[in-house]
XYZ file of C-alpha atoms in Angstrom:
456
model
C 43.898 41.058 68.517
C 47.348 39.595 68.159
C 48.042 36.365 66.286
C 48.747 34.702 69.634
C 45.409 35.939 70.984
C 43.522 34.688 67.929
C 45.225 31.348 68.369
C 44.118 31.172 71.999
C 40.510 31.986 71.068
C 40.560 29.334 68.351
C 41.979 26.794 70.779
C 39.298 27.622 73.386
C 36.547 27.343 70.772
C 37.867 23.978 69.671
C 37.988 22.791 73.278
C 34.398 23.899 73.898
C 33.239 21.935 70.867
C 35.180 18.908 72.015
C 34.277 19.104 75.699
C 30.810 17.470 75.510
C 32.327 14.504 73.665
C 34.873 13.627 76.315
C 33.236 14.436 79.619
C 29.449 14.414 79.284
C 28.765 11.196 81.146
C 30.599 12.162 84.308
C 29.361 15.756 84.212
C 25.620 15.257 83.858
C 24.871 11.972 85.577
C 21.995 12.532 88.020
C 22.257 11.142 91.561
C 20.947 7.625 92.008
C 17.493 7.200 93.490
C 17.541 6.051 97.120
C 14.365 3.981 97.083
C 12.910 1.150 99.133
C 10.741 -1.693 97.805
C 8.180 -3.484 99.986
C 5.768 -6.251 99.056
C 2.572 -6.540 101.114
C 1.057 -9.857 102.155
C -1.714 -9.471 99.548
C 0.816 -9.089 96.720
C 0.844 -5.292 96.288
C 4.323 -4.029 95.377
C 5.269 -0.682 96.930
C 8.276 1.464 96.062
C 9.023 4.538 98.197
C 11.482 7.369 97.713
C 11.893 10.178 100.226
C 12.428 13.561 98.586
C 12.210 16.540 100.925
C 13.047 19.174 98.316
C 9.392 20.312 98.223
C 6.531 19.808 100.717
C 4.524 17.624 98.366
C 4.021 13.934 97.735
C 3.259 12.199 94.471
C 1.631 8.778 94.282
C 1.163 6.523 91.273
C -0.558 3.195 91.191
C 0.139 1.056 88.131
C -2.181 -1.781 87.197
C -0.366 -4.143 84.874
C -3.143 -4.200 82.310
C -3.363 -2.288 79.059
C -4.971 -2.584 75.683
C -2.818 -5.582 74.765
C -4.627 -7.553 77.486
C -8.067 -6.986 75.971
C -9.988 -9.952 74.621
C -10.849 -10.080 70.917
C -14.068 -8.148 70.346
C -13.518 -5.995 73.440
C -10.911 -3.478 72.221
C -10.864 -0.155 74.048
C -11.839 -1.875 77.262
C -8.808 -0.967 79.403
C -9.251 2.721 78.564
C -12.988 2.563 79.191
C -12.301 0.979 82.555
C -9.869 3.777 83.442
C -12.845 6.163 83.187
C -15.002 3.950 85.387
C -12.419 4.075 88.165
C -13.492 7.676 88.815
C -17.192 6.819 89.047
C -17.450 5.947 92.677
C -16.756 3.197 95.180
C -18.228 2.051 98.465
C -17.198 5.207 100.331
C -16.706 7.725 97.499
C -19.411 9.208 95.284
C -19.057 9.439 91.472
C -16.432 12.042 90.467
C -15.722 12.753 94.137
C -12.237 11.229 93.932
C -10.867 14.080 91.787
C -12.779 16.772 93.676
C -11.403 15.554 97.028
C -7.859 15.746 95.675
C -8.351 19.178 94.104
C -10.105 20.310 97.276
C -6.828 20.054 99.213
C -4.867 21.794 96.454
C -3.784 18.649 94.659
C -3.992 17.238 91.167
C -4.995 13.814 89.897
C -5.434 12.030 86.606
C -4.885 8.730 84.834
C -3.817 7.263 81.522
C -3.886 3.965 79.709
C -1.186 2.498 77.478
C -0.862 -0.780 75.615
C 0.888 -2.280 78.668
C -0.455 -0.594 81.815
C -3.068 1.698 83.327
C -1.769 4.387 85.682
C -3.596 6.531 88.239
C -1.768 9.375 89.972
C -2.173 12.147 92.533
C 0.056 15.029 93.682
C -0.881 16.651 96.982
C 0.625 18.627 99.864
C 2.535 16.041 101.870
C 0.179 16.072 104.880
C -2.531 14.613 102.619
C -0.670 11.390 101.856
C -3.216 9.417 103.947
C -6.034 10.831 101.819
C -4.695 9.608 98.480
C -3.774 6.213 99.916
C -7.294 5.798 101.278
C -8.861 6.882 97.981
C -6.808 4.436 95.918
C -7.300 1.559 98.358
C -11.037 2.196 98.514
C -11.558 1.941 94.786
C -9.238 -1.055 94.535
C -11.391 -2.834 97.122
C -14.913 -1.658 96.358
C -15.423 -0.014 92.959
C -19.071 0.695 92.221
C -20.123 -0.638 88.810
C -23.708 -0.097 87.655
C -25.384 -0.089 84.258
C -26.262 3.614 84.210
C -22.705 4.757 84.929
C -21.270 2.229 82.517
C -23.538 3.381 79.677
C -22.707 7.039 80.292
C -18.948 6.488 80.342
C -19.098 4.384 77.205
C -20.683 7.342 75.397
C -17.948 9.612 76.783
C -15.224 7.315 75.433
C -16.976 7.023 72.073
C -17.094 10.810 71.821
C -13.401 10.959 72.737
C -12.703 8.563 69.896
C -14.655 10.743 67.431
C -12.789 13.859 68.579
C -9.251 12.388 68.648
C -9.381 9.825 65.863
C -12.350 9.863 63.520
C -12.703 13.625 62.997
C -9.010 14.527 62.820
C -6.986 14.528 59.599
C -4.483 11.690 59.986
C -6.062 10.881 63.386
C -6.313 7.212 62.485
C -2.719 6.864 61.269
C -1.592 4.752 64.232
C -4.583 2.459 63.824
C -3.731 1.901 60.169
C -0.027 1.297 60.846
C -0.566 -1.224 63.639
C -3.413 -3.008 61.919
C -1.260 -3.505 58.808
C 1.975 -4.504 60.537
C 0.756 -6.950 63.189
C -1.047 -10.181 62.408
C -1.810 -11.825 65.774
C -0.307 -9.882 68.671
C -2.850 -7.540 70.318
C -0.629 -4.532 69.577
C -2.536 -4.841 66.297
C -5.231 -2.621 67.817
C -4.644 0.697 69.551
C -5.691 1.786 73.032
C -8.766 3.743 71.983
C -10.417 0.597 70.554
C -13.139 0.298 67.941
C -16.608 1.796 68.153
C -18.126 -1.595 67.397
C -16.314 -3.261 70.304
C -17.142 -0.458 72.713
C -20.825 -0.823 71.803
C -20.622 -4.563 72.405
C -19.168 -4.313 75.921
C -21.435 -5.292 78.813
C -21.548 -4.590 82.543
C -20.663 -8.234 83.151
C -17.519 -7.744 81.042
C -16.585 -4.772 83.202
C -17.033 -6.618 86.473
C -15.006 -9.562 85.214
C -12.209 -7.237 84.043
C -12.131 -5.545 87.458
C -11.964 -8.816 89.408
C -9.202 -10.119 87.145
C -6.811 -7.195 86.774
C -7.561 -4.551 89.434
C -6.199 -6.627 92.303
C -3.258 -6.069 94.688
C -1.075 -8.727 93.080
C -1.322 -6.938 89.730
C -0.585 -3.464 91.119
C 2.499 -1.396 91.945
C 2.295 1.693 94.142
C 5.069 4.291 93.775
C 5.356 7.079 96.350
C 7.851 9.931 96.015
C 7.993 13.031 98.148
C 8.137 14.655 101.532
C 7.420 11.815 103.973
C 9.162 9.504 106.381
C 9.462 6.143 104.628
C 8.772 4.151 107.795
C 5.603 6.093 108.534
C 4.523 5.922 104.895
C 4.886 2.124 104.844
C 2.744 1.987 107.960
C 0.035 4.027 106.218
C 0.225 1.899 103.073
C -0.250 -1.265 105.121
C -3.109 0.293 107.061
C -5.090 1.129 103.930
C -4.071 -1.526 101.409
C -3.492 -4.735 103.365
C -7.229 -5.196 104.065
C -7.761 -5.512 100.282
C -8.068 -9.282 99.813
C -5.778 -11.450 97.741
C -7.252 -12.319 94.368
C -8.193 -15.944 93.758
C -7.667 -15.529 89.983
C -4.535 -15.967 87.920
C -3.610 -13.013 85.721
C -3.859 -14.095 82.051
C -0.450 -13.629 80.383
C -0.782 -16.001 77.442
C -0.677 -13.358 74.702
C -0.029 -14.590 71.152
C 3.471 -13.881 69.868
C 3.882 -12.052 66.600
C 5.619 -14.375 64.120
C 8.873 -13.237 62.555
C 8.335 -11.314 59.309
C 10.409 -12.916 56.571
C 9.348 -11.000 53.465
C 8.847 -7.331 52.709
C 5.190 -6.358 52.860
C 3.783 -3.521 50.734
C 0.295 -2.144 51.302
C -1.618 0.627 49.519
C -4.943 1.933 50.758
C -7.114 5.046 50.811
C -8.195 7.331 53.632
C -10.056 10.623 53.578
C -6.916 12.623 54.313
C -5.807 15.647 52.276
C -2.317 14.455 51.216
C -0.645 11.074 50.696
C 1.274 9.508 53.576
C 4.131 7.026 53.398
C 5.112 4.825 56.343
C 8.144 2.531 56.492
C 7.954 0.217 59.522
C 10.171 -2.507 60.993
C 9.516 -4.955 63.832
C 11.952 -4.403 66.727
C 12.622 -5.835 70.157
C 11.093 -5.205 73.589
C 11.795 -2.625 76.297
C 14.808 -3.689 78.358
C 16.429 -5.867 75.671
C 20.094 -4.866 75.121
C 19.216 -3.761 71.568
C 16.472 -1.436 72.819
C 18.985 1.143 74.066
C 20.817 1.702 70.762
C 17.369 1.822 69.110
C 16.433 4.735 71.375
C 19.646 6.440 70.249
C 18.662 5.781 66.620
C 15.329 7.505 67.319
C 17.205 10.584 68.468
C 19.467 10.562 65.426
C 16.638 10.177 62.963
C 13.894 12.251 64.441
C 14.625 14.408 67.504
C 14.079 17.935 66.258
C 14.263 19.652 62.898
C 18.033 19.039 62.613
C 17.544 15.268 62.788
C 18.344 13.152 59.742
C 14.837 12.357 58.467
C 13.407 15.855 58.811
C 16.503 17.508 57.379
C 16.722 15.181 54.366
C 13.070 15.012 53.367
C 11.806 18.477 54.322
C 14.843 20.773 53.935
C 17.110 19.098 51.378
C 14.804 17.146 49.030
C 11.664 19.145 49.768
C 9.543 16.061 49.068
C 7.731 15.953 52.413
C 5.555 18.447 54.227
C 6.694 16.903 57.491
C 8.573 13.759 58.435
C 9.256 11.980 61.666
C 9.907 8.568 63.106
C 11.172 6.570 66.027
C 10.988 3.400 67.994
C 7.922 2.456 69.975
C 9.784 0.305 72.497
C 7.299 -1.506 74.726
C 6.889 -4.530 76.993
C 6.521 -6.868 74.022
C 8.326 -6.446 70.686
C 6.882 -3.501 68.801
C 7.748 -1.205 65.857
C 10.282 1.287 64.621
C 8.718 3.415 61.913
C 9.317 6.516 59.822
C 6.445 8.621 58.480
C 6.241 11.402 55.899
C 3.379 13.435 54.457
C 4.027 13.910 50.751
C 4.570 17.495 49.595
C 2.306 18.487 46.631
C 4.266 18.107 43.403
C 6.114 15.043 44.663
C 5.202 11.354 44.625
C 4.812 8.711 47.331
C 7.466 6.630 45.557
C 9.941 9.497 45.864
C 9.214 9.882 49.562
C 9.393 6.140 50.175
C 12.841 5.990 48.594
C 14.027 8.951 50.673
C 12.846 7.352 53.928
C 14.427 3.997 53.123
C 17.658 5.721 52.115
C 17.913 7.362 55.536
C 17.273 4.066 57.352
C 19.684 2.161 55.086
C 22.405 4.735 55.744
C 22.483 3.563 59.351
C 23.235 0.034 58.160
C 25.948 0.955 55.691
C 27.626 4.048 57.179
C 28.681 4.311 60.833
C 27.298 7.409 62.488
C 29.904 9.939 63.468
C 31.071 10.319 67.058
C 29.713 13.869 66.981
C 26.227 12.690 65.970
C 26.260 9.970 68.614
C 27.368 12.375 71.313
C 24.638 14.835 70.348
C 22.047 12.057 70.650
C 23.449 11.085 74.052
C 23.309 14.707 75.134
C 19.653 14.873 74.063
C 18.940 11.749 76.067
C 20.819 13.074 79.102
C 18.898 16.356 78.819
C 15.559 14.529 78.863
C 16.687 12.228 81.669
C 18.004 14.967 83.930
C 15.019 17.258 83.355
C 12.746 14.292 84.086
C 14.461 13.752 87.410
C 13.424 17.234 88.538
C 9.872 16.176 89.385
C 8.526 13.660 91.887
C 6.115 12.480 89.205
C 8.911 11.510 86.809
C 10.879 9.773 89.560
C 7.806 7.746 90.505
C 7.203 6.949 86.844
C 10.759 5.695 86.315
C 10.615 3.470 89.402
C 7.177 2.033 88.620
C 8.045 1.565 84.951
C 11.133 -0.452 85.928
C 9.119 -2.697 88.242
C 6.149 -3.244 85.932
C 7.586 -3.206 82.414
C 11.012 -4.624 83.318
C 9.326 -7.292 85.436
C 10.630 -6.294 88.856
C 14.078 -5.098 87.807
C 13.823 -1.786 89.663
C 17.596 -1.239 89.367
C 17.082 -0.331 85.705
C 15.538 2.967 86.827
C 19.102 4.105 87.512
C 21.125 1.677 85.447
C 19.704 2.654 82.066
C 21.421 6.029 82.137
C 24.862 4.401 82.146
C 23.835 1.955 79.410
C 22.822 4.844 77.165
C 26.011 6.762 77.877
C 28.135 3.730 76.957
C 26.394 3.128 73.622
C 28.898 3.118 70.755
C 28.679 3.831 67.032
C 29.155 0.077 66.578
C 26.054 -0.606 68.711
C 24.020 1.753 66.532
C 25.142 0.087 63.317
C 24.605 -3.386 64.786
C 20.932 -2.778 65.648
C 20.353 -1.062 62.297
C 21.736 -4.125 60.494
C 19.673 -6.431 62.711
C 16.277 -4.788 62.304
C 16.271 -2.430 59.276
C 16.309 -5.211 56.711
C 14.096 -5.416 53.589
C 12.470 -8.666 54.718
C 11.508 -7.109 58.085
C 9.994 -4.031 56.408
C 6.421 -2.949 55.756
C 5.929 -0.100 53.279
C 2.536 1.497 53.701
C 1.221 4.045 51.180
C -1.989 5.848 52.103
C -3.606 7.788 49.278
C -6.281 10.502 49.563
C -9.807 9.482 48.709
C -12.854 7.871 50.154
C -11.856 4.984 52.441
C -12.257 1.930 50.277
C -10.360 -0.656 52.257
C -7.003 -1.987 51.173
C -6.241 -1.337 47.488
C -3.275 -3.682 47.203
C -1.041 -5.905 49.284
C 2.122 -7.583 48.130
C 5.004 -9.483 49.681
């Protein structure tokens, strides 16, 4: 190849490297969602989006109740109640809900978070009336009896044993949240405690249902192959007979006080290797700072080339694995970094390495290349998510429920992320990753013996 040719190749290579940094936003932005929002007379919020790309329809109904809404002594209740929603109603036998959906070639399931409980179905589009009727029927007439309640409680308790109690490091989230929150109900996790599950009664269940599983506390998202006008007619036909609740939804959750001194905790768990956690309190989902914090999560912990994994596992070799990120939720939550200590190294060494990586964000601006890579990772996730009706419904319902009716954020957040600057990243790092806002948690192997030491 001639010198001129080599120069051309070099120039093209340089342009290809530069191209994502100067044109990514315009090139990858997904089309905006063309949705419609309707509010029924009984308070049910409905968001509809026609999408005729496939002959299916996806429906999600969000109840704005999660584990943070549980009363003291009744942790795990929202998740337990999610199970009970499949145990029959006035016109549907126990477990028949899922079998009716699968019987027409569809899928259904549910999940519970700290902030909401979500039930969903995907079916061939001609079966839209079926899933609307099923959801409306159990909203209006759930069957709650002692035998079913006792059986489902045992199922949830077994799930807890399998996922938490009998898994190495399975209780890590419980330990982190219990040690970092003092009064806000994020202090306990969604699965709840065995003691509280045992203490729950049928009367508790019925009261929970009458309080939270009502039209005014629900959002229905429909995405798929339907005519919006006809779909609204069907929604009204099935859901408007569900009566308005005569109860106010309790929203008086205690606020977590500002942490003003570093907190250091050491305890023991029956895990094979030590674990170090460095956690900071951060803001809520939808706050302007939440978007740069998501970018920080990408920089620190998205993949094995991210800062934390590369520094602790590859370069220093002090951690078996390391990860972190922001848990950005409806109420202020945590940003934390976690590492399992490699044999031959000490928790103190790992702690210092984690804090060094978080402090770097405060003292050194990230490079434009790093920021653009994080934006590209976000755009990748966002665009791939927009490929499915389920993800579109999730984004719309999430905006309405968690952003308190601000459905425009379902589209608007993409532009906010793409406009994030290196200055934004450093600003949120300086705001939240401070020593006084930090909890350092060291978990040593051994028989669980409670907290060994706490200092501020």
